[in-house]
Coordinates of C-alpha atoms and ligand atoms in Angstrom, one line a residue:
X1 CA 0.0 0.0 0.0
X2 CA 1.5 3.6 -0.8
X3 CA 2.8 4.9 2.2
X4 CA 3.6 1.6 3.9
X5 CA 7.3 1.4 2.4
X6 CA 9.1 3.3 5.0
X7 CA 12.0 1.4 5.1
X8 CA 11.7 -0.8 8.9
X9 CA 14.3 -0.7 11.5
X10 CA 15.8 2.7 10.1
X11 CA 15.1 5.7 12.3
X12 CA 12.7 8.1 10.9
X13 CA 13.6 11.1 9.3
X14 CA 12.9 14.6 9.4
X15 CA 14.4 15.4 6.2
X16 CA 17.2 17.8 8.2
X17 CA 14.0 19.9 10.1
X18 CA 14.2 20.6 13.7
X19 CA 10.3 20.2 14.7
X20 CA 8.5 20.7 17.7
X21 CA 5.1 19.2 18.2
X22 CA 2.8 20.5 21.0
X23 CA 0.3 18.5 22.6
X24 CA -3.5 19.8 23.8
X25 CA -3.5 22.6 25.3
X26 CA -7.3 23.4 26.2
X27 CA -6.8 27.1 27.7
X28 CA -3.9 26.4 29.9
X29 CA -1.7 29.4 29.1
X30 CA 0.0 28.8 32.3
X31 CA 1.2 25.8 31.2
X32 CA 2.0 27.0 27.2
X33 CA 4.1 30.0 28.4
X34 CA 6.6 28.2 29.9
X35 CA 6.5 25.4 27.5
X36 CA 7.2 28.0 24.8
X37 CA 9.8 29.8 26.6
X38 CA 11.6 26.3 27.1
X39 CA 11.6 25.9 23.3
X40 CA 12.7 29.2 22.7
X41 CA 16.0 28.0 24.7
X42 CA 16.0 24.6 23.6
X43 CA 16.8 26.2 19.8
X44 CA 19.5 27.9 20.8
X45 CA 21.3 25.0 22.4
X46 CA 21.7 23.5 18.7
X47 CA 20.7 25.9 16.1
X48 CA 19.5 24.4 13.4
X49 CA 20.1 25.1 9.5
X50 CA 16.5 26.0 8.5
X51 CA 14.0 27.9 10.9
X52 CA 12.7 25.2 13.0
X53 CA 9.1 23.9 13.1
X54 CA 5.8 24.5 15.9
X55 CA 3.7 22.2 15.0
X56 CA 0.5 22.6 17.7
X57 CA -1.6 19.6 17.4
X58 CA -4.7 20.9 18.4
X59 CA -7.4 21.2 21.1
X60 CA -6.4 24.6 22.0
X61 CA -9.6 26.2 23.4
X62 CA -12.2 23.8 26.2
X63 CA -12.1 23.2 29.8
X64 CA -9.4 25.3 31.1
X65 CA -9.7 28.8 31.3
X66 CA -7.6 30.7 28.9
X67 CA -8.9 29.4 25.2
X68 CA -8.8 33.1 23.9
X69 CA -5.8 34.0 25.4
X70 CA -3.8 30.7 24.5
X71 CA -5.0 31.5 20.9
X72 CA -3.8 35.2 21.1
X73 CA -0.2 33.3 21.8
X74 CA -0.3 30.8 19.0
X75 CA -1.2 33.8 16.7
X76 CA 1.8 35.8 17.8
X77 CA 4.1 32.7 17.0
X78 CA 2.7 32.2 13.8
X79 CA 3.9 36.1 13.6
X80 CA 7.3 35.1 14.6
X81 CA 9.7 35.0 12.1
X82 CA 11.9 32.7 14.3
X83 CA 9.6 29.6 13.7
X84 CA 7.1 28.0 10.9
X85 CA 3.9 27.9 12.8
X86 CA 1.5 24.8 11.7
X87 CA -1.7 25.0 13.8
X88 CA -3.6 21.6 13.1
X89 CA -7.6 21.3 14.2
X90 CA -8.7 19.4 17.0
X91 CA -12.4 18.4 17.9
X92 CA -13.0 20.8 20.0
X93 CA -12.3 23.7 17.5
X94 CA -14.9 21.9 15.2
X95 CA -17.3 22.4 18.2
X96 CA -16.8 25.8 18.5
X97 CA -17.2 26.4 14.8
X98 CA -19.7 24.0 14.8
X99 CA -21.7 26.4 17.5
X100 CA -20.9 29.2 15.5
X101 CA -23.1 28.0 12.5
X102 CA -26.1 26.2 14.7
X103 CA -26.7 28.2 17.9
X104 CA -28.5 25.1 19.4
X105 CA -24.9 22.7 19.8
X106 CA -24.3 24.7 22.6
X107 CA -25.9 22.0 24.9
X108 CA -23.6 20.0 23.2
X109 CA -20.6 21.9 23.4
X110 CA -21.1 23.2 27.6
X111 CA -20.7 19.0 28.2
X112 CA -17.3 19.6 26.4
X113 CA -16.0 22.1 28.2
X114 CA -16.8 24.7 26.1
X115 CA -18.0 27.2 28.8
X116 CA -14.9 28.6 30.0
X117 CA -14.4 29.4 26.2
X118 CA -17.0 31.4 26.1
X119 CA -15.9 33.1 29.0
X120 CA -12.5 33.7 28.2
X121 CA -14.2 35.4 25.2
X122 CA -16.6 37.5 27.5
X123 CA -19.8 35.6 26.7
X124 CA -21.9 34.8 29.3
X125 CA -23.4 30.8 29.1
X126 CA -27.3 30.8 29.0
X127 CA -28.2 30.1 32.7
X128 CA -30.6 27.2 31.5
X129 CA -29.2 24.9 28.7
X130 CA -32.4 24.1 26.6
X131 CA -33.2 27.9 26.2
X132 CA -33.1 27.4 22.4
X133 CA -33.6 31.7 22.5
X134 CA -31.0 32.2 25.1
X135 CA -28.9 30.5 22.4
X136 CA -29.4 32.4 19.6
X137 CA -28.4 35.2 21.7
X138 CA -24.8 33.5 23.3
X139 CA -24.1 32.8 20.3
X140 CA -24.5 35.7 18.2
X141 CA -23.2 37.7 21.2
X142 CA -19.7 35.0 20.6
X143 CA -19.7 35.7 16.8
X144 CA -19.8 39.8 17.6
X145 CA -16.9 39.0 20.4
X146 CA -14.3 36.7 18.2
X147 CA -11.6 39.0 17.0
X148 CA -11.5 38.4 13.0
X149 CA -7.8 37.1 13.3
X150 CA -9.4 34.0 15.4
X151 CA -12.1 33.7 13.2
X152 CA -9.5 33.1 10.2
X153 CA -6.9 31.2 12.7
X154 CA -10.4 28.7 13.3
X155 CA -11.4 28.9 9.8
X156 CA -7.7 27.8 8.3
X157 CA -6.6 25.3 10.5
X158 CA -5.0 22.0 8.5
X159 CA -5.9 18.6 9.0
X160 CA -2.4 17.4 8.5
X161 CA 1.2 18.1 8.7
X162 CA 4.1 15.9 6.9
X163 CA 7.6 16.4 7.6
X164 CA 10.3 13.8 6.2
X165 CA 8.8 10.2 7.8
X166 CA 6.5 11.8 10.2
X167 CA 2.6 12.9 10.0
X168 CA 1.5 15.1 12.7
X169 CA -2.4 15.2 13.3
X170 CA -4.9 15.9 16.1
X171 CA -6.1 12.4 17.5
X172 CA -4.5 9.7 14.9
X173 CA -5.4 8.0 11.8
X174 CA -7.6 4.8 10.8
X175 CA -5.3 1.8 10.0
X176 CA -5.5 0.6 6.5
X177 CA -6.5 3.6 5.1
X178 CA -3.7 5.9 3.3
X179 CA -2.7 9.4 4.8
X180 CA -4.0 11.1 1.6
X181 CA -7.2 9.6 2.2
X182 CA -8.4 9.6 6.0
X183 CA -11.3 11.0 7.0
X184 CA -11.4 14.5 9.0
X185 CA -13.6 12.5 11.2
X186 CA -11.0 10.1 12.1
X187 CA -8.5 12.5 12.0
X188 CA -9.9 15.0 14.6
X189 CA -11.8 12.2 16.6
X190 CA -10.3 8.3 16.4
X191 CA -9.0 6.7 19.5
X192 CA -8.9 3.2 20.6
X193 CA -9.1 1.6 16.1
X194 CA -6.3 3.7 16.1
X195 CA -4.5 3.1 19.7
X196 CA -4.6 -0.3 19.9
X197 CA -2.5 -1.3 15.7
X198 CA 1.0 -1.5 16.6
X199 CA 0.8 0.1 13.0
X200 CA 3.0 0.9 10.8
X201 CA 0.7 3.8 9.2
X202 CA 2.5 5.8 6.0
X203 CA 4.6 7.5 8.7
X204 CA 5.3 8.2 12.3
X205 CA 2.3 9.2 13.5
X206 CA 2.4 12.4 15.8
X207 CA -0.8 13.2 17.5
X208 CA -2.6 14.3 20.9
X209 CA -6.4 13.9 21.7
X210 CA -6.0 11.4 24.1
X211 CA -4.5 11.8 27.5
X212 CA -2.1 9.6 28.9
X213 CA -0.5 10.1 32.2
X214 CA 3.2 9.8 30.2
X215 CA 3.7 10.6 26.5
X216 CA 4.3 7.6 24.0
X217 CA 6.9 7.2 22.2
X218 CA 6.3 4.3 20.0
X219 CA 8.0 3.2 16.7
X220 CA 4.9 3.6 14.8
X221 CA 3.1 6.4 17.2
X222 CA 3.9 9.5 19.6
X223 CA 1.4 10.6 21.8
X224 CA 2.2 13.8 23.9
X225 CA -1.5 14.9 25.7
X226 CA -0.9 14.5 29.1
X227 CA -4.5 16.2 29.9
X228 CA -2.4 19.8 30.5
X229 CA -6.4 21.2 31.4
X230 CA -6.4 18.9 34.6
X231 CA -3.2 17.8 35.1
X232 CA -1.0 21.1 34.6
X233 CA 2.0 19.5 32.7
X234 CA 2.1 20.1 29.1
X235 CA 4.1 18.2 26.7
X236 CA 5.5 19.0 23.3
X237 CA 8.1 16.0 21.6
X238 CA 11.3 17.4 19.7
X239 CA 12.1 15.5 16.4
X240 CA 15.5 15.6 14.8
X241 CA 17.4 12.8 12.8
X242 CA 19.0 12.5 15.7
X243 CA 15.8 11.5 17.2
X244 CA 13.2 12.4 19.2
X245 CA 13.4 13.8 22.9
X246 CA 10.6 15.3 25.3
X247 CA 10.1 18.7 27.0
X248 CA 7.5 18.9 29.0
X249 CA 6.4 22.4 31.6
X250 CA 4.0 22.6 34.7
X251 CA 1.9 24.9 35.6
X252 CA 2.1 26.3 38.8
X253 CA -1.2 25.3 39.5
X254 CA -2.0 21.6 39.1
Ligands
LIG301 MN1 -9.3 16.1 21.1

C-alpha cells in the first residue's frame, strides 16, 4: 500500500528539520508559556540550518480557562519569524465552529467544556441549557466578540502536517487507510481503532487527543497529551534525525 514502504528498523527522518510538536492545550496558558519559553532556549542550544518547526496539534480552546488567550499566543508565534507555525484542528475547534453555524450545539458543546471558552471570550453561558432563545443570543453575542484574526486562525486550521517520515495530526489515523485519504472524522476524533494497531501507518504518526499520564513514544506512534487542562504539565516531543526527545512544563497550578 502507498505509504507503507518506510523502510523498517531505520530511524525516521525529518528530512534535516528541527520540529516541535505541542500536545492539547485546552486554555492552559499557564502551562504553554513556559513550554514556549523552554523551546525558545532549547533552539539555541543546537541551532538548526532552516527555521525550526511548531507544530500545535490541536485542542487549544475547552475546559481550562484561557482558550482566547492561549490562541492570542499561537497567533503571535505564527507572527514570529523565528519559527514555521503549523496549527492543526482538534475536535474541539470543530465544536466551536460547529456552535458558530447552529446556535443550538451549545448543549452539546457546555458537556465539552466549552464554557470557559465562552468566558474567556466574554460571553456569558445561558443560565438554562435548553433555552433554544437564550442560544441564539450567546451565540450571536460569541460571533460579535471573536476578533476576525481567530475567526481566520479557526477557519484555516490543517488537517495534516508531513515532515520527512513523520505525519503530525490531532487524534490519529484509521489503519489501513492511506494518509491522503483519511477521513477529518477520524483524524480529529479516532481513538482506541487507532491506539490499539501496533501500526506501521505511511509515517510516524504524531498526535494528541487522548490523554495519557506519560507521552508515547512508540516506533509507529507519539502521543504527547498528558491532559495539561487537569493535570497542569504540558508536553510538546522534539524531532530531529538525531531523534526524538521530550520537553515537558508545569503549571504552577496543578
Ligand atoms: Mn481532542
Amino acid at each position: 500500500m502507498f505509504g507503507r514502504n518506510r523502510t523498517p528498523d531505520v530511524p525516521p527522518t525529518t528530512g534535516g528539520r528541527l520540529v516541535y510538536a505541542v500536545g492539547d492545550v485546552h486554555g492552559r496558558l499557564d502551562a504553554l508559556e513556559p513550554l514556549l519559553r523552554d523551546i525558545g532556549q532549547d533552539v539555541l542550544t543546537a541551532p538548526p540550518a532552516e527555521r525550526p518547526m511548531l507544530i500545535f496539534l490541536g485542542d487549544y480552546v475547552d475546559r481550562g480557562p484561557e482558550s482566547r488567550q492561549v490562541v492570542d499566543l499561537i497567533l503571535r508565534m505564527q507572527a514570529d519569524e523565528a519559527f514555521e507555525t503549523v496549527a492543526l484542528k482538534g475536535n474541539h475547534e470543530e465544536a466551536l465552529l460547529q456552535f458558530l453555524d447552529d446556535p443550538s450545539f451549545g448543549a452539546t458543546w457546555m458537556e465539552h467544556g466549552g464554557g470557559p471558552t465562552l468566558v474567556s471570550y466574554g460571553v456569558q453561558p445561558p443560565a438554562t441549557r435548553t433555552d433554544a432563545e437564550a442560544w441564539q443570543r450567546v451565540r450571536d453575542a460569541f460571533d460579535k466578540a471573536l476578533p476576525a484574526d481567530h475567526r481566520s486562525f479557526f477557519g484555516n486550521l490543517r488537517l495534516m502536517e508531513t515532515v520527512g517520515d513523520y505525519a503530525f495530526v490531532h487524534a490519529g489515523v484509521r489503519p489501513g487507510v492511506p494518509l491522503e485519504q483519511q477521513a477529518e472524522r477520524d483524524l480529529l476524533w479516532i481513538r482506541h481503532e487507532f491506539l490499539q494497531d501496533r501500526g506501521p501507518f505511511g509515517k510516524v504518526i504524531v498526535h494528541g487527543h487522548t490523554p495519557a499520564e506519560e507521552p508515547q513514544l512508540m516506533k509507529h506512534r507519539l502521543g504527547v497529551d498528558t491532559g495539561a487542562y487537569a493535570t497542569g504539565l504540558l508536553t510538546a516531543v522534539r524531532l530531529r534525525d538525531e531523534g526524538q526527545t521530550l520537553i515537558q512544563a508545569r503549571a504552577r497550578r496543578g
